[in-house]
Amino acid sequence: MTDTWNLSLEALAFLRTQTSATPTIGIILGTGLGGLVDHCDIECSIDYATIPHFPVSTVESHHGRLIFGTLGGKSVVIMQGRFHVYEGYTAQQITFPVRVMQHLGVRTLVVSNACGGMNPLYRRGDLMLIDDHINLLGVNPLIGANDERFGPRFPDMSEPYSIALQTLARERALALRINLHRGVYVAVAGPNLETRAEYRFLRAIGADVVGMSTVPEAIVARHMNMSVLGLSIITDECFPDHLEPVRLEDVLAAAAKAEPHLTALVADVIAHLP
Ligand code: HPA
């Protein structure tokens, strides 16, 4: 058994030499969503590479920093840069920072990502609130011996994304006049995008969008009974009957265009958290 409990406490002990912050809100920023950091009063910023047992990000579009600060009047910890199955990390490595967040005092996790839209009503640049997910990663971060100090062997998944947080997000989106879909995110390992037949399959099994992240972190957060809020930027349209080639530049450009809306929404939701 890899001793995630003790390793995450060692990471915590290091962080405690850097900051005395006690954030109750953790935020994981996905592809091209780093702008939220500009809305944050940063207290300290710590490179992943210096934190014991933290994986180090290999994707150029992701920074690798843990940022402590204040957002919307609340103490937050932000992961700028996340880890993916396609990079070769295990699901346990990907979710290690969420274990550390729990030790820091985080009880609410906000996760964001870029994804492909399969629901025909969704357009490139739209935002979606994640109501539910389907795990097709082929891995699960909870496989292996269960540590009861984190949570139960068979965690409930009837409400993976908090209904209360979804309600708040929808209220705030309305107040800010931001169009917010609500749907199901399916996670695949990647790194290739899907074939037409795969998009048809993923749509048929009930997914509105497809991406390569978020689900491991959400599972581990729920294992520890954190409340999860998930938000997606639709960066490409995945309609199998007229599928166009997708370039990474286009994905990043769509994410950059939608980013101000997502950033405004997340900052406002956090300001309105009880
Ligand atoms: N498929 C999977 N992941 C993605 C996509 C996609 O079309 N777009 C952005 N992330």
mmCIF file of C-alpha atoms and ligand atoms in Angstrom:
data_model
loop_
_atom_site.group_PDB
_atom_site.id
_atom_site.type_symbol
_atom_site.label_atom_id
_atom_site.label_comp_id
_atom_site.label_asym_id
_atom_site.label_seq_id
_atom_site.Cartn_x
_atom_site.Cartn_y
_atom_site.Cartn_z
ATOM 1 C CA MET A 1 0.000 0.000 0.000
ATOM 2 C CA THR A 2 1.408 3.400 -0.915
ATOM 3 C CA ASP A 3 1.075 5.469 2.208
ATOM 4 C CA THR A 4 -0.758 8.455 0.792
ATOM 5 C CA TRP A 5 -1.812 9.564 4.264
ATOM 6 C CA ASN A 6 1.756 9.978 5.535
ATOM 7 C CA LEU A 7 3.123 11.326 2.227
ATOM 8 C CA SER A 8 0.372 13.951 2.092
ATOM 9 C CA LEU A 9 1.118 14.908 5.707
ATOM 10 C CA GLU A 10 4.766 15.399 4.706
ATOM 11 C CA ALA A 11 3.666 17.701 1.893
ATOM 12 C CA LEU A 12 1.468 19.530 4.408
ATOM 13 C CA ALA A 13 4.381 19.905 6.832
ATOM 14 C CA PHE A 14 6.449 21.513 4.065
ATOM 15 C CA LEU A 15 3.595 23.865 3.103
ATOM 16 C CA ARG A 16 3.261 24.825 6.759
ATOM 17 C CA THR A 17 6.859 26.101 6.635
ATOM 18 C CA GLN A 18 5.759 28.429 3.806
ATOM 19 C CA THR A 19 2.306 29.624 4.891
ATOM 20 C CA SER A 20 -0.071 29.557 7.840
ATOM 21 C CA ALA A 21 -3.115 29.973 5.566
ATOM 22 C CA THR A 22 -6.134 27.783 6.317
ATOM 23 C CA PRO A 23 -8.130 27.807 3.067
ATOM 24 C CA THR A 24 -11.507 26.081 3.095
ATOM 25 C CA ILE A 25 -11.861 26.378 -0.685
ATOM 26 C CA GLY A 26 -9.607 24.627 -3.204
ATOM 27 C CA ILE A 27 -9.606 25.479 -6.903
ATOM 28 C CA ILE A 28 -8.118 23.445 -9.756
ATOM 29 C CA LEU A 29 -7.549 25.500 -12.895
ATOM 30 C CA GLY A 30 -7.697 23.691 -16.221
ATOM 31 C CA THR A 31 -6.332 24.454 -19.692
ATOM 32 C CA GLY A 32 -6.150 28.185 -20.363
ATOM 33 C CA LEU A 33 -8.125 29.120 -17.256
ATOM 34 C CA GLY A 34 -5.249 30.542 -15.306
ATOM 35 C CA GLY A 35 -6.702 34.080 -15.372
ATOM 36 C CA LEU A 36 -8.555 33.488 -12.126
ATOM 37 C CA VAL A 37 -5.235 34.035 -10.425
ATOM 38 C CA ASP A 38 -5.337 37.700 -11.526
ATOM 39 C CA HIS A 39 -8.496 38.152 -9.420
ATOM 40 C CA CYS A 40 -6.799 36.707 -6.409
ATOM 41 C CA ASP A 41 -4.835 38.552 -3.740
ATOM 42 C CA ILE A 42 -1.840 36.249 -3.712
ATOM 43 C CA GLU A 43 -0.243 35.577 -0.363
ATOM 44 C CA CYS A 44 2.258 33.008 -1.553
ATOM 45 C CA SER A 45 2.981 30.912 -4.595
ATOM 46 C CA ILE A 46 4.808 27.597 -4.362
ATOM 47 C CA ASP A 47 6.236 25.597 -7.290
ATOM 48 C CA TYR A 48 5.030 22.004 -7.352
ATOM 49 C CA ALA A 49 8.636 20.935 -7.872
ATOM 50 C CA THR A 50 9.509 22.124 -4.353
ATOM 51 C CA ILE A 51 6.641 20.329 -2.593
ATOM 52 C CA PRO A 52 7.522 16.838 -1.318
ATOM 53 C CA HIS A 53 5.830 14.021 -3.292
ATOM 54 C CA PHE A 54 3.981 16.400 -5.662
ATOM 55 C CA PRO A 55 4.017 15.289 -9.285
ATOM 56 C CA VAL A 56 5.413 17.849 -11.736
ATOM 57 C CA SER A 57 3.351 18.950 -14.729
ATOM 58 C CA THR A 58 4.617 18.068 -18.218
ATOM 59 C CA VAL A 59 2.154 20.115 -20.293
ATOM 60 C CA GLU A 60 3.461 23.461 -21.521
ATOM 61 C CA SER A 61 0.084 25.197 -21.296
ATOM 62 C CA HIS A 62 -0.050 24.388 -17.575
ATOM 63 C CA HIS A 63 1.988 26.145 -14.931
ATOM 64 C CA GLY A 64 2.819 24.094 -11.910
ATOM 65 C CA ARG A 65 2.177 26.218 -8.849
ATOM 66 C CA LEU A 66 0.154 26.050 -5.686
ATOM 67 C CA ILE A 67 -1.163 29.518 -4.926
ATOM 68 C CA PHE A 68 -2.458 30.690 -1.553
ATOM 69 C CA GLY A 69 -4.487 33.856 -1.422
ATOM 70 C CA THR A 70 -7.820 35.587 -1.035
ATOM 71 C CA LEU A 71 -10.581 35.525 -3.630
ATOM 72 C CA GLY A 72 -14.013 37.082 -3.099
ATOM 73 C CA GLY A 73 -13.058 37.685 0.517
ATOM 74 C CA LYS A 74 -12.317 33.970 1.128
ATOM 75 C CA SER A 75 -9.077 32.178 1.803
ATOM 76 C CA VAL A 76 -8.395 29.877 -1.162
ATOM 77 C CA VAL A 77 -5.724 27.521 -2.419
ATOM 78 C CA ILE A 78 -5.394 27.287 -6.189
ATOM 79 C CA MET A 79 -3.731 24.561 -8.242
ATOM 80 C CA GLN A 80 -2.387 26.311 -11.324
ATOM 81 C CA GLY A 81 -1.677 23.299 -13.484
ATOM 82 C CA ARG A 82 -3.058 19.825 -13.066
ATOM 83 C CA PHE A 83 -2.025 16.291 -13.961
ATOM 84 C CA HIS A 84 -3.559 13.951 -16.519
ATOM 85 C CA VAL A 85 -3.721 10.232 -17.140
ATOM 86 C CA TYR A 86 -2.307 10.779 -20.660
ATOM 87 C CA GLU A 87 0.886 12.235 -19.196
ATOM 88 C CA GLY A 88 1.571 8.864 -17.629
ATOM 89 C CA TYR A 89 0.658 9.713 -14.043
ATOM 90 C CA THR A 90 -1.274 7.241 -11.960
ATOM 91 C CA ALA A 91 -4.703 8.280 -10.725
ATOM 92 C CA GLN A 92 -3.215 8.387 -7.209
ATOM 93 C CA GLN A 93 -0.513 10.854 -8.322
ATOM 94 C CA ILE A 94 -3.072 13.012 -10.121
ATOM 95 C CA THR A 95 -5.183 13.313 -6.996
ATOM 96 C CA PHE A 96 -2.388 13.649 -4.426
ATOM 97 C CA PRO A 97 -2.759 17.464 -4.271
ATOM 98 C CA VAL A 98 -6.440 17.047 -3.391
ATOM 99 C CA ARG A 99 -5.424 14.852 -0.424
ATOM 100 C CA VAL A 100 -3.035 17.619 0.646
ATOM 101 C CA MET A 101 -5.787 20.229 0.259
ATOM 102 C CA GLN A 102 -7.906 18.215 2.650
ATOM 103 C CA HIS A 103 -5.160 18.362 5.293
ATOM 104 C CA LEU A 104 -4.996 22.138 4.738
ATOM 105 C CA GLY A 105 -8.684 22.399 5.670
ATOM 106 C CA VAL A 106 -10.333 22.513 2.237
ATOM 107 C CA ARG A 107 -13.991 21.442 2.315
ATOM 108 C CA THR A 108 -15.146 22.796 -1.055
ATOM 109 C CA LEU A 109 -13.389 21.941 -4.313
ATOM 110 C CA VAL A 110 -13.924 23.946 -7.499
ATOM 111 C CA VAL A 111 -12.700 22.158 -10.635
ATOM 112 C CA SER A 112 -12.549 23.563 -14.140
ATOM 113 C CA ASN A 113 -11.584 22.120 -17.483
ATOM 114 C CA ALA A 114 -11.653 22.476 -21.245
ATOM 115 C CA CYS A 115 -13.770 19.915 -23.049
ATOM 116 C CA GLY A 116 -15.351 18.984 -26.323
ATOM 117 C CA GLY A 117 -19.088 19.619 -26.676
ATOM 118 C CA MET A 118 -21.217 16.754 -28.000
ATOM 119 C CA ASN A 119 -24.638 18.119 -27.047
ATOM 120 C CA PRO A 120 -25.861 19.732 -30.287
ATOM 121 C CA LEU A 121 -27.128 22.772 -28.359
ATOM 122 C CA TYR A 122 -23.612 23.597 -27.108
ATOM 123 C CA ARG A 123 -21.251 25.907 -28.986
ATOM 124 C CA ARG A 124 -17.523 26.512 -28.834
ATOM 125 C CA GLY A 125 -16.851 29.039 -26.073
ATOM 126 C CA ASP A 126 -19.962 28.137 -24.010
ATOM 127 C CA LEU A 127 -19.765 27.272 -20.330
ATOM 128 C CA MET A 128 -21.248 24.180 -18.678
ATOM 129 C CA LEU A 129 -21.941 23.344 -15.075
ATOM 130 C CA ILE A 130 -21.063 19.704 -14.436
ATOM 131 C CA ASP A 131 -24.063 17.924 -12.938
ATOM 132 C CA ASP A 132 -22.679 14.409 -13.205
ATOM 133 C CA HIS A 133 -19.850 12.434 -14.729
ATOM 134 C CA ILE A 134 -18.988 9.132 -16.386
ATOM 135 C CA ASN A 135 -15.564 7.680 -15.666
ATOM 136 C CA LEU A 136 -14.122 6.046 -18.791
ATOM 137 C CA LEU A 137 -10.504 6.733 -17.827
ATOM 138 C CA GLY A 138 -9.913 3.056 -17.248
ATOM 139 C CA VAL A 139 -8.434 3.874 -13.840
ATOM 140 C CA ASN A 140 -9.787 4.972 -10.487
ATOM 141 C CA PRO A 141 -7.787 6.799 -7.794
ATOM 142 C CA LEU A 142 -9.452 4.722 -5.058
ATOM 143 C CA ILE A 143 -8.207 1.354 -6.342
ATOM 144 C CA GLY A 144 -6.000 -0.354 -3.763
ATOM 145 C CA ALA A 145 -6.221 -0.618 -0.007
ATOM 146 C CA ASN A 146 -8.643 1.933 1.412
ATOM 147 C CA ASP A 147 -7.460 4.344 4.101
ATOM 148 C CA GLU A 148 -10.468 4.952 6.362
ATOM 149 C CA ARG A 149 -8.840 8.148 7.646
ATOM 150 C CA PHE A 150 -9.625 9.674 4.246
ATOM 151 C CA GLY A 151 -12.988 8.053 3.679
ATOM 152 C CA PRO A 152 -15.032 4.875 3.191
ATOM 153 C CA ARG A 153 -14.225 1.892 0.951
ATOM 154 C CA PHE A 154 -17.334 2.398 -1.185
ATOM 155 C CA PRO A 155 -18.001 6.138 -1.372
ATOM 156 C CA ASP A 156 -21.483 7.218 -2.391
ATOM 157 C CA MET A 157 -21.746 8.882 -5.793
ATOM 158 C CA SER A 158 -25.411 9.909 -5.824
ATOM 159 C CA GLU A 159 -24.401 13.580 -5.720
ATOM 160 C CA PRO A 160 -20.864 13.878 -7.104
ATOM 161 C CA TYR A 161 -21.304 17.608 -7.790
ATOM 162 C CA SER A 162 -23.059 19.456 -4.959
ATOM 163 C CA ILE A 163 -26.638 20.413 -5.792
ATOM 164 C CA ALA A 164 -26.394 23.391 -3.405
ATOM 165 C CA LEU A 165 -23.277 24.658 -5.206
ATOM 166 C CA GLN A 166 -24.921 24.079 -8.589
ATOM 167 C CA THR A 167 -27.942 26.107 -7.490
ATOM 168 C CA LEU A 168 -25.700 28.933 -6.313
ATOM 169 C CA ALA A 169 -23.689 28.835 -9.564
ATOM 170 C CA ARG A 170 -26.849 29.004 -11.663
ATOM 171 C CA GLU A 171 -28.186 31.931 -9.604
ATOM 172 C CA ARG A 172 -24.931 33.816 -9.947
ATOM 173 C CA ALA A 173 -24.660 33.050 -13.694
ATOM 174 C CA LEU A 174 -28.148 34.493 -14.131
ATOM 175 C CA ALA A 175 -27.227 37.599 -12.110
ATOM 176 C CA LEU A 176 -24.089 38.076 -14.236
ATOM 177 C CA ARG A 177 -25.991 37.258 -17.459
ATOM 178 C CA ILE A 178 -23.639 34.412 -18.256
ATOM 179 C CA ASN A 179 -25.148 31.553 -20.257
ATOM 180 C CA LEU A 180 -24.490 28.330 -18.328
ATOM 181 C CA HIS A 181 -25.480 24.888 -19.601
ATOM 182 C CA ARG A 182 -25.790 21.980 -17.207
ATOM 183 C CA GLY A 183 -24.767 18.505 -18.233
ATOM 184 C CA VAL A 184 -22.750 15.317 -17.963
ATOM 185 C CA TYR A 185 -18.963 15.185 -18.381
ATOM 186 C CA VAL A 186 -17.363 11.977 -19.583
ATOM 187 C CA ALA A 187 -13.663 11.530 -18.872
ATOM 188 C CA VAL A 188 -11.490 9.573 -21.291
ATOM 189 C CA ALA A 189 -7.756 8.902 -21.013
ATOM 190 C CA GLY A 190 -6.721 10.548 -24.293
ATOM 191 C CA PRO A 191 -4.393 11.948 -25.484
ATOM 192 C CA ASN A 192 -5.875 11.628 -28.957
ATOM 193 C CA LEU A 193 -9.214 13.269 -29.551
ATOM 194 C CA GLU A 194 -12.101 10.958 -30.314
ATOM 195 C CA THR A 195 -13.112 9.328 -33.564
ATOM 196 C CA ARG A 196 -16.563 10.022 -34.987
ATOM 197 C CA ALA A 197 -17.680 6.591 -33.798
ATOM 198 C CA GLU A 198 -16.401 7.365 -30.290
ATOM 199 C CA TYR A 199 -18.263 10.691 -30.151
ATOM 200 C CA ARG A 200 -21.443 8.887 -31.226
ATOM 201 C CA PHE A 201 -20.889 6.303 -28.505
ATOM 202 C CA LEU A 202 -20.121 8.892 -25.789
ATOM 203 C CA ARG A 203 -23.186 10.934 -26.723
ATOM 204 C CA ALA A 204 -25.354 7.798 -26.770
ATOM 205 C CA ILE A 205 -24.320 6.774 -23.247
ATOM 206 C CA GLY A 206 -25.514 10.114 -21.898
ATOM 207 C CA ALA A 207 -22.596 12.550 -21.969
ATOM 208 C CA ASP A 208 -22.890 16.175 -23.067
ATOM 209 C CA VAL A 209 -19.164 16.918 -23.092
ATOM 210 C CA VAL A 210 -15.923 14.929 -23.168
ATOM 211 C CA GLY A 211 -12.577 15.711 -21.607
ATOM 212 C CA MET A 212 -9.445 14.168 -20.147
ATOM 213 C CA SER A 213 -9.427 15.427 -16.561
ATOM 214 C CA THR A 214 -11.511 16.392 -13.506
ATOM 215 C CA VAL A 215 -13.075 13.013 -12.709
ATOM 216 C CA PRO A 216 -10.152 11.639 -10.636
ATOM 217 C CA GLU A 217 -10.053 14.816 -8.523
ATOM 218 C CA ALA A 218 -13.835 14.810 -8.078
ATOM 219 C CA ILE A 219 -13.817 11.149 -6.984
ATOM 220 C CA VAL A 220 -11.100 11.745 -4.398
ATOM 221 C CA ALA A 221 -12.832 14.899 -3.136
ATOM 222 C CA ARG A 222 -16.081 12.956 -2.678
ATOM 223 C CA HIS A 223 -14.143 10.150 -0.964
ATOM 224 C CA MET A 224 -13.222 12.767 1.656
ATOM 225 C CA ASN A 225 -16.759 14.221 1.633
ATOM 226 C CA MET A 226 -15.753 17.553 0.129
ATOM 227 C CA SER A 227 -18.408 19.439 -1.838
ATOM 228 C CA VAL A 228 -17.495 19.717 -5.511
ATOM 229 C CA LEU A 229 -18.366 22.393 -8.055
ATOM 230 C CA GLY A 230 -17.371 21.560 -11.642
ATOM 231 C CA LEU A 231 -17.287 23.969 -14.573
ATOM 232 C CA SER A 232 -16.325 23.308 -18.177
ATOM 233 C CA ILE A 233 -15.409 25.503 -21.119
ATOM 234 C CA ILE A 234 -16.492 23.976 -24.425
ATOM 235 C CA THR A 235 -13.486 24.466 -26.671
ATOM 236 C CA ASP A 236 -14.535 22.460 -29.703
ATOM 237 C CA GLU A 237 -17.705 21.082 -31.250
ATOM 238 C CA CYS A 238 -17.750 17.314 -31.516
ATOM 239 C CA PHE A 239 -20.594 16.595 -33.895
ATOM 240 C CA PRO A 240 -19.785 13.307 -35.634
ATOM 241 C CA ASP A 241 -21.747 14.056 -38.797
ATOM 242 C CA HIS A 242 -19.681 17.126 -39.606
ATOM 243 C CA LEU A 243 -16.553 16.753 -37.581
ATOM 244 C CA GLU A 244 -13.756 19.178 -38.325
ATOM 245 C CA PRO A 245 -10.112 18.703 -37.368
ATOM 246 C CA VAL A 246 -9.274 20.296 -34.007
ATOM 247 C CA ARG A 247 -5.991 22.067 -33.412
ATOM 248 C CA LEU A 248 -4.563 22.739 -29.956
ATOM 249 C CA GLU A 249 -4.321 26.448 -30.854
ATOM 250 C CA ASP A 250 -8.080 26.517 -31.478
ATOM 251 C CA VAL A 251 -8.763 24.799 -28.162
ATOM 252 C CA LEU A 252 -6.548 27.289 -26.318
ATOM 253 C CA ALA A 253 -8.074 30.249 -28.215
ATOM 254 C CA ALA A 254 -11.624 29.155 -27.308
ATOM 255 C CA ALA A 255 -10.574 28.652 -23.676
ATOM 256 C CA ALA A 256 -8.950 32.101 -23.623
ATOM 257 C CA LYS A 257 -12.088 33.705 -25.078
ATOM 258 C CA ALA A 258 -14.402 32.096 -22.527
ATOM 259 C CA GLU A 259 -12.011 32.583 -19.641
ATOM 260 C CA PRO A 260 -13.227 36.046 -18.523
ATOM 261 C CA HIS A 261 -16.763 34.675 -18.113
ATOM 262 C CA LEU A 262 -15.678 31.605 -16.207
ATOM 263 C CA THR A 263 -13.332 33.667 -14.077
ATOM 264 C CA ALA A 264 -16.055 36.203 -13.255
ATOM 265 C CA LEU A 265 -18.493 33.411 -12.410
ATOM 266 C CA VAL A 266 -16.111 31.477 -10.158
ATOM 267 C CA ALA A 267 -15.023 34.642 -8.322
ATOM 268 C CA ASP A 268 -18.651 35.642 -7.802
ATOM 269 C CA VAL A 269 -19.753 32.176 -6.652
ATOM 270 C CA ILE A 270 -16.916 32.113 -4.132
ATOM 271 C CA ALA A 271 -17.835 35.581 -2.873
ATOM 272 C CA HIS A 272 -21.402 34.297 -2.290
ATOM 273 C CA LEU A 273 -20.444 31.061 -0.542
ATOM 274 C CA PRO A 274 -21.715 30.984 3.052
HETATM 275 N N1 HPA B 1 -12.156 15.420 -26.501
HETATM 276 C C1 HPA B 1 -11.525 15.168 -25.368
HETATM 277 N N2 HPA B 1 -10.975 16.090 -24.631
HETATM 278 C C2 HPA B 1 -11.079 17.352 -25.027
HETATM 279 C C3 HPA B 1 -11.734 17.695 -26.179
HETATM 280 C C4 HPA B 1 -12.303 16.671 -26.970
HETATM 281 O O1 HPA B 1 -12.898 16.902 -28.033
HETATM 282 N N3 HPA B 1 -11.661 19.042 -26.302
HETATM 283 C C5 HPA B 1 -10.997 19.502 -25.243
HETATM 284 N N4 HPA B 1 -10.645 18.478 -24.452
#
